[in-house]
């Protein structure tokens, strides 16, 4: 039986799920961000300013959907300059537009930069004590748990920039997804194309998705090669451009991450995973064991591939690479759910 891993019906919506504006440490207002992203074909932007959960419903129109969210950071407790210490960043994206309360909130700590000017706009459960952030696997997993339980889609961000290693991120539990590519970090010179980290978490037992995101702050020249927008994104397959429809698609994993290549179809049938895509130079299957498979363009570009899948692979995921070295990454699909 043919099992579609991206829904057969619906529309593809281009989304940036990690974004900073003048409400924290970004250079552009939320409206200015909407303008430049719409001009580049985006339909969805999650506004995830540092530590301030401030919705922007006024930006909604028929072709643009702002998602409500914020990013939190937890720093290693060492008395050294910030450049020397590990940190963990995660985004909480509200699954419902009715969600109002910020979670893991402290009344006097945690805000920095321009975010301090917006504390008066924040809503939180006033019956709860101040939340103390703790940099440890247990402390970070607790924040992820609280985010999930309060209706947020939780992403783990840019491990390379954060100086985090396997002993840290493989101890974090409760995220929905991790950033397989963070464009802002990548163009700044960090190694935040994170296939290896994704596989390490999957092989460690996590069943999580992968997203692409800009983490844009929008300093500098929009036409320069190191501009931190429009480089990594998430393509969501959904019936309509409505808040809950889009976030339901996120929860179901009906999306892929990309730096440029397009994935058109993805399905499993008769023991094989099949993909069709835009022009590719290489299409690779990775698994949870020491087993891979690759197809290469010979003269003409590749636009499809099929790979055998065996139950012992644990999971499979596909990477499409174009002639310029840009990637599109599927989510991981676990063999005990495919067969």
GROMACS .gro file of C-alpha atoms in nm:
model
  339
    1UNK     CA    1   0.000   0.000   0.000
    2UNK     CA    2   0.125   0.348  -0.088
    3UNK     CA    3   0.190   0.554   0.226
    4UNK     CA    4   0.243   0.924   0.162
    5UNK     CA    5   0.508   1.071   0.393
    6UNK     CA    6   0.426   1.419   0.266
    7UNK     CA    7   0.048   1.451   0.219
    8UNK     CA    8  -0.073   1.392  -0.134
    9UNK     CA    9  -0.315   1.685  -0.115
   10UNK     CA   10  -0.263   2.041  -0.002
   11UNK     CA   11  -0.027   2.328  -0.073
   12UNK     CA   12   0.338   2.389   0.003
   13UNK     CA   13   0.402   2.694   0.223
   14UNK     CA   14   0.750   2.839   0.270
   15UNK     CA   15   0.818   2.923   0.634
   16UNK     CA   16   1.088   3.080   0.852
   17UNK     CA   17   1.047   2.937   1.202
   18UNK     CA   18   1.317   3.138   1.383
   19UNK     CA   19   1.316   3.517   1.353
   20UNK     CA   20   1.422   3.824   1.552
   21UNK     CA   21   1.285   4.175   1.523
   22UNK     CA   22   1.325   4.508   1.702
   23UNK     CA   23   1.128   4.352   1.989
   24UNK     CA   24   1.458   4.192   2.092
   25UNK     CA   25   1.792   4.210   1.907
   26UNK     CA   26   1.682   4.231   1.544
   27UNK     CA   27   1.727   4.533   1.320
   28UNK     CA   28   1.388   4.532   1.144
   29UNK     CA   29   1.037   4.580   1.278
   30UNK     CA   30   0.791   4.290   1.252
   31UNK     CA   31   0.618   4.469   0.962
   32UNK     CA   32   0.947   4.521   0.779
   33UNK     CA   33   1.026   4.153   0.822
   34UNK     CA   34   0.688   4.062   0.676
   35UNK     CA   35   0.757   4.281   0.373
   36UNK     CA   36   1.097   4.135   0.284
   37UNK     CA   37   0.989   3.777   0.344
   38UNK     CA   38   0.671   3.808   0.139
   39UNK     CA   39   0.880   3.950  -0.145
   40UNK     CA   40   1.089   3.631  -0.135
   41UNK     CA   41   0.790   3.398  -0.153
   42UNK     CA   42   0.739   3.318   0.216
   43UNK     CA   43   0.390   3.257   0.351
   44UNK     CA   44   0.477   3.194   0.718
   45UNK     CA   45   0.711   3.360   0.967
   46UNK     CA   46   0.732   3.260   1.334
   47UNK     CA   47   0.827   3.569   1.533
   48UNK     CA   48   1.054   3.428   1.804
   49UNK     CA   49   1.211   3.726   1.976
   50UNK     CA   50   1.433   3.656   2.275
   51UNK     CA   51   1.235   3.591   2.594
   52UNK     CA   52   0.926   3.796   2.496
   53UNK     CA   53   0.612   3.620   2.377
   54UNK     CA   54   0.440   3.897   2.183
   55UNK     CA   55   0.192   3.802   1.908
   56UNK     CA   56   0.160   4.012   1.592
   57UNK     CA   57  -0.193   3.933   1.462
   58UNK     CA   58  -0.206   4.269   1.283
   59UNK     CA   59   0.035   4.127   1.024
   60UNK     CA   60  -0.206   3.853   0.911
   61UNK     CA   61  -0.341   3.874   0.559
   62UNK     CA   62  -0.466   3.628   0.298
   63UNK     CA   63  -0.114   3.531   0.189
   64UNK     CA   64   0.089   3.578   0.507
   65UNK     CA   65   0.061   3.406   0.845
   66UNK     CA   66   0.258   3.522   1.150
   67UNK     CA   67   0.309   3.248   1.410
   68UNK     CA   68   0.345   3.348   1.774
   69UNK     CA   69   0.655   3.241   1.962
   70UNK     CA   70   0.971   3.330   2.148
   71UNK     CA   71   1.324   3.201   2.198
   72UNK     CA   72   1.481   3.119   2.533
   73UNK     CA   73   1.844   3.072   2.623
   74UNK     CA   74   2.006   2.896   2.918
   75UNK     CA   75   2.373   2.963   2.978
   76UNK     CA   76   2.632   2.743   3.143
   77UNK     CA   77   2.698   2.867   3.497
   78UNK     CA   78   3.069   2.946   3.470
   79UNK     CA   79   3.243   3.270   3.556
   80UNK     CA   80   3.393   3.326   3.213
   81UNK     CA   81   3.317   3.555   2.918
   82UNK     CA   82   3.015   3.447   2.713
   83UNK     CA   83   3.229   3.342   2.415
   84UNK     CA   84   3.380   3.062   2.627
   85UNK     CA   85   3.067   2.907   2.776
   86UNK     CA   86   2.806   2.667   2.644
   87UNK     CA   87   2.449   2.781   2.597
   88UNK     CA   88   2.124   2.618   2.493
   89UNK     CA   89   1.867   2.802   2.281
   90UNK     CA   90   1.518   2.679   2.204
   91UNK     CA   91   1.214   2.828   2.033
   92UNK     CA   92   0.860   2.786   2.162
   93UNK     CA   93   0.600   2.836   1.885
   94UNK     CA   94   0.238   2.850   2.001
   95UNK     CA   95   0.021   2.581   1.843
   96UNK     CA   96  -0.291   2.792   1.889
   97UNK     CA   97  -0.342   3.165   1.825
   98UNK     CA   98  -0.537   3.176   2.152
   99UNK     CA   99  -0.229   3.092   2.360
  100UNK     CA  100  -0.138   3.404   2.560
  101UNK     CA  101   0.078   3.305   2.855
  102UNK     CA  102   0.456   3.292   2.839
  103UNK     CA  103   0.593   2.989   3.024
  104UNK     CA  104   0.919   2.940   3.215
  105UNK     CA  105   0.887   3.306   3.310
  106UNK     CA  106   1.086   3.503   3.565
  107UNK     CA  107   0.959   3.843   3.673
  108UNK     CA  108   1.300   4.010   3.703
  109UNK     CA  109   1.557   3.798   3.515
  110UNK     CA  110   1.634   3.674   3.165
  111UNK     CA  111   1.548   3.973   2.944
  112UNK     CA  112   1.832   4.146   2.761
  113UNK     CA  113   1.875   4.413   2.496
  114UNK     CA  114   1.563   4.576   2.356
  115UNK     CA  115   1.344   4.298   2.498
  116UNK     CA  116   1.362   4.473   2.836
  117UNK     CA  117   1.143   4.750   2.697
  118UNK     CA  118   0.853   4.512   2.637
  119UNK     CA  119   0.819   4.332   2.970
  120UNK     CA  120   0.498   4.523   3.038
  121UNK     CA  121   0.333   4.353   2.738
  122UNK     CA  122   0.396   3.998   2.859
  123UNK     CA  123   0.129   3.770   3.000
  124UNK     CA  124   0.202   3.479   3.231
  125UNK     CA  125   0.040   3.273   3.504
  126UNK     CA  126   0.078   3.503   3.804
  127UNK     CA  127   0.002   3.220   4.045
  128UNK     CA  128   0.327   3.046   3.955
  129UNK     CA  129   0.661   3.126   4.117
  130UNK     CA  130   0.946   3.269   3.911
  131UNK     CA  131   1.105   3.001   3.694
  132UNK     CA  132   1.478   2.954   3.745
  133UNK     CA  133   1.657   2.833   3.433
  134UNK     CA  134   1.919   2.568   3.493
  135UNK     CA  135   2.182   2.468   3.238
  136UNK     CA  136   2.176   2.090   3.265
  137UNK     CA  137   2.010   1.809   3.067
  138UNK     CA  138   1.747   1.784   3.339
  139UNK     CA  139   1.686   2.161   3.351
  140UNK     CA  140   1.659   2.199   2.975
  141UNK     CA  141   1.439   1.892   2.938
  142UNK     CA  142   1.212   2.039   3.205
  143UNK     CA  143   1.168   2.356   3.000
  144UNK     CA  144   1.090   2.150   2.691
  145UNK     CA  145   0.834   1.951   2.888
  146UNK     CA  146   0.666   2.266   3.015
  147UNK     CA  147   0.655   2.407   2.662
  148UNK     CA  148   0.491   2.093   2.525
  149UNK     CA  149   0.240   2.071   2.809
  150UNK     CA  150   0.137   2.433   2.754
  151UNK     CA  151   0.076   2.404   2.381
  152UNK     CA  152   0.405   2.504   2.218
  153UNK     CA  153   0.601   2.345   1.934
  154UNK     CA  154   0.954   2.320   2.075
  155UNK     CA  155   1.267   2.343   1.861
  156UNK     CA  156   1.631   2.302   1.960
  157UNK     CA  157   1.856   2.557   1.791
  158UNK     CA  158   2.208   2.592   1.644
  159UNK     CA  159   2.419   2.346   1.849
  160UNK     CA  160   2.747   2.451   1.684
  161UNK     CA  161   2.711   2.821   1.766
  162UNK     CA  162   2.607   2.715   2.117
  163UNK     CA  163   2.932   2.516   2.165
  164UNK     CA  164   2.717   2.216   2.257
  165UNK     CA  165   2.829   1.860   2.197
  166UNK     CA  166   2.673   1.515   2.201
  167UNK     CA  167   2.697   1.485   2.579
  168UNK     CA  168   2.469   1.789   2.605
  169UNK     CA  169   2.210   1.770   2.325
  170UNK     CA  170   2.164   1.392   2.345
  171UNK     CA  171   2.051   1.446   2.702
  172UNK     CA  172   1.771   1.683   2.605
  173UNK     CA  173   1.426   1.526   2.587
  174UNK     CA  174   1.095   1.680   2.486
  175UNK     CA  175   1.175   1.879   2.173
  176UNK     CA  176   0.958   1.838   1.864
  177UNK     CA  177   1.236   1.929   1.622
  178UNK     CA  178   1.594   2.045   1.588
  179UNK     CA  179   1.750   2.290   1.343
  180UNK     CA  180   1.929   2.085   1.081
  181UNK     CA  181   2.032   2.417   0.927
  182UNK     CA  182   2.054   2.758   1.093
  183UNK     CA  183   2.132   3.004   0.815
  184UNK     CA  184   2.233   3.300   1.031
  185UNK     CA  185   2.497   3.091   1.204
  186UNK     CA  186   2.606   2.922   0.883
  187UNK     CA  187   2.675   3.245   0.696
  188UNK     CA  188   2.857   3.383   1.000
  189UNK     CA  189   3.103   3.094   0.971
  190UNK     CA  190   2.971   2.841   1.223
  191UNK     CA  191   2.917   2.478   1.122
  192UNK     CA  192   2.543   2.483   1.180
  193UNK     CA  193   2.442   2.248   0.902
  194UNK     CA  194   2.367   1.978   1.154
  195UNK     CA  195   2.310   1.640   0.987
  196UNK     CA  196   2.549   1.463   1.223
  197UNK     CA  197   2.381   1.609   1.531
  198UNK     CA  198   2.039   1.506   1.399
  199UNK     CA  199   2.155   1.148   1.348
  200UNK     CA  200   2.314   1.136   1.692
  201UNK     CA  201   1.988   1.237   1.855
  202UNK     CA  202   1.787   0.993   1.644
  203UNK     CA  203   2.025   0.706   1.720
  204UNK     CA  204   2.003   0.801   2.086
  205UNK     CA  205   1.631   0.729   2.083
  206UNK     CA  206   1.471   1.065   2.005
  207UNK     CA  207   1.186   1.068   1.753
  208UNK     CA  208   1.208   1.425   1.638
  209UNK     CA  209   1.175   1.628   1.320
  210UNK     CA  210   1.425   1.861   1.154
  211UNK     CA  211   1.365   2.218   1.037
  212UNK     CA  212   1.556   2.483   0.847
  213UNK     CA  213   1.547   2.841   0.976
  214UNK     CA  214   1.718   3.175   0.929
  215UNK     CA  215   1.754   3.300   1.288
  216UNK     CA  216   1.762   3.638   1.115
  217UNK     CA  217   1.865   3.965   1.280
  218UNK     CA  218   1.892   4.157   0.951
  219UNK     CA  219   2.200   4.367   1.004
  220UNK     CA  220   2.406   4.462   0.700
  221UNK     CA  221   2.327   4.475   0.330
  222UNK     CA  222   2.031   4.271   0.210
  223UNK     CA  223   2.220   4.200  -0.115
  224UNK     CA  224   2.538   4.075   0.052
  225UNK     CA  225   2.635   3.707   0.064
  226UNK     CA  226   2.637   3.703   0.443
  227UNK     CA  227   2.286   3.846   0.489
  228UNK     CA  228   2.112   3.626   0.741
  229UNK     CA  229   1.772   3.592   0.571
  230UNK     CA  230   1.629   3.370   0.296
  231UNK     CA  231   1.889   3.092   0.327
  232UNK     CA  232   1.728   2.807   0.524
  233UNK     CA  233   1.359   2.745   0.563
  234UNK     CA  234   1.088   2.488   0.627
  235UNK     CA  235   0.838   2.391   0.358
  236UNK     CA  236   0.505   2.292   0.513
  237UNK     CA  237   0.240   2.089   0.329
  238UNK     CA  238  -0.109   2.185   0.445
  239UNK     CA  239  -0.460   2.230   0.312
  240UNK     CA  240  -0.489   2.601   0.395
  241UNK     CA  241  -0.290   2.895   0.523
  242UNK     CA  242  -0.465   2.902   0.861
  243UNK     CA  243  -0.297   2.910   1.200
  244UNK     CA  244  -0.415   2.577   1.336
  245UNK     CA  245  -0.389   2.403   0.999
  246UNK     CA  246  -0.025   2.506   0.972
  247UNK     CA  247   0.065   2.414   1.330
  248UNK     CA  248  -0.118   2.081   1.299
  249UNK     CA  249   0.104   2.011   0.998
  250UNK     CA  250   0.408   2.090   1.212
  251UNK     CA  251   0.294   1.846   1.480
  252UNK     CA  252   0.241   1.573   1.219
  253UNK     CA  253   0.578   1.630   1.053
  254UNK     CA  254   0.422   1.728   0.719
  255UNK     CA  255   0.720   1.935   0.610
  256UNK     CA  256   1.082   1.928   0.502
  257UNK     CA  257   1.383   2.155   0.555
  258UNK     CA  258   1.562   2.323   0.267
  259UNK     CA  259   1.833   2.561   0.154
  260UNK     CA  260   1.694   2.567  -0.200
  261UNK     CA  261   1.603   2.225  -0.349
  262UNK     CA  262   1.236   2.134  -0.364
  263UNK     CA  263   1.084   1.802  -0.265
  264UNK     CA  264   0.767   1.738  -0.461
  265UNK     CA  265   0.656   1.394  -0.344
  266UNK     CA  266   0.767   1.148  -0.079
  267UNK     CA  267   0.608   0.809  -0.019
  268UNK     CA  268   0.672   0.452   0.099
  269UNK     CA  269   0.551   0.152  -0.098
  270UNK     CA  270   0.642  -0.217  -0.126
  271UNK     CA  271   0.948  -0.189   0.094
  272UNK     CA  272   1.091   0.117  -0.079
  273UNK     CA  273   1.096   0.491  -0.010
  274UNK     CA  274   1.044   0.710  -0.317
  275UNK     CA  275   1.112   1.078  -0.375
  276UNK     CA  276   1.060   1.327  -0.659
  277UNK     CA  277   1.230   1.665  -0.649
  278UNK     CA  278   1.369   1.963  -0.835
  279UNK     CA  279   1.695   1.924  -1.026
  280UNK     CA  280   1.946   1.745  -0.805
  281UNK     CA  281   2.307   1.644  -0.832
  282UNK     CA  282   2.284   1.380  -0.559
  283UNK     CA  283   2.014   1.208  -0.353
  284UNK     CA  284   2.124   1.016  -0.044
  285UNK     CA  285   1.946   0.779   0.193
  286UNK     CA  286   2.074   0.773   0.551
  287UNK     CA  287   1.966   0.519   0.812
  288UNK     CA  288   2.006   0.447   1.179
  289UNK     CA  289   2.277   0.189   1.117
  290UNK     CA  290   2.592   0.169   0.901
  291UNK     CA  291   2.392   0.156   0.581
  292UNK     CA  292   2.353   0.432   0.322
  293UNK     CA  293   2.263   0.453  -0.043
  294UNK     CA  294   2.326   0.730  -0.297
  295UNK     CA  295   2.217   0.825  -0.647
  296UNK     CA  296   2.420   1.068  -0.860
  297UNK     CA  297   2.334   1.274  -1.167
  298UNK     CA  298   2.508   1.151  -1.479
  299UNK     CA  299   2.482   1.419  -1.746
  300UNK     CA  300   2.120   1.512  -1.674
  301UNK     CA  301   1.997   1.626  -1.331
  302UNK     CA  302   1.827   1.379  -1.100
  303UNK     CA  303   1.458   1.436  -1.034
  304UNK     CA  304   1.367   1.114  -0.855
  305UNK     CA  305   1.508   0.822  -0.663
  306UNK     CA  306   1.394   0.505  -0.489
  307UNK     CA  307   1.568   0.323  -0.207
  308UNK     CA  308   1.512  -0.015  -0.047
  309UNK     CA  309   1.420   0.002   0.321
  310UNK     CA  310   1.468  -0.282   0.568
  311UNK     CA  311   1.319  -0.305   0.917
  312UNK     CA  312   1.664  -0.323   1.078
  313UNK     CA  313   1.750   0.026   0.948
  314UNK     CA  314   1.567   0.175   1.250
  315UNK     CA  315   1.491   0.493   1.056
  316UNK     CA  316   1.546   0.644   0.713
  317UNK     CA  317   1.583   1.001   0.595
  318UNK     CA  318   1.671   1.151   0.257
  319UNK     CA  319   1.896   1.444   0.161
  320UNK     CA  320   1.865   1.610  -0.180
  321UNK     CA  321   2.168   1.814  -0.290
  322UNK     CA  322   2.170   2.043  -0.595
  323UNK     CA  323   2.463   2.137  -0.818
  324UNK     CA  324   2.545   2.434  -0.591
  325UNK     CA  325   2.574   2.216  -0.280
  326UNK     CA  326   2.245   2.329  -0.126
  327UNK     CA  327   2.044   2.067   0.061
  328UNK     CA  328   1.686   1.967   0.125
  329UNK     CA  329   1.635   1.730   0.418
  330UNK     CA  330   1.337   1.510   0.491
  331UNK     CA  331   1.237   1.423   0.842
  332UNK     CA  332   1.336   1.083   0.976
  333UNK     CA  333   1.083   0.804   0.927
  334UNK     CA  334   1.101   0.505   1.160
  335UNK     CA  335   1.080   0.159   1.013
  336UNK     CA  336   0.851   0.023   1.284
  337UNK     CA  337   0.594   0.279   1.165
  338UNK     CA  338   0.655   0.225   0.792
  339UNK     CA  339   0.609  -0.151   0.782
   0.00000   0.00000   0.00000
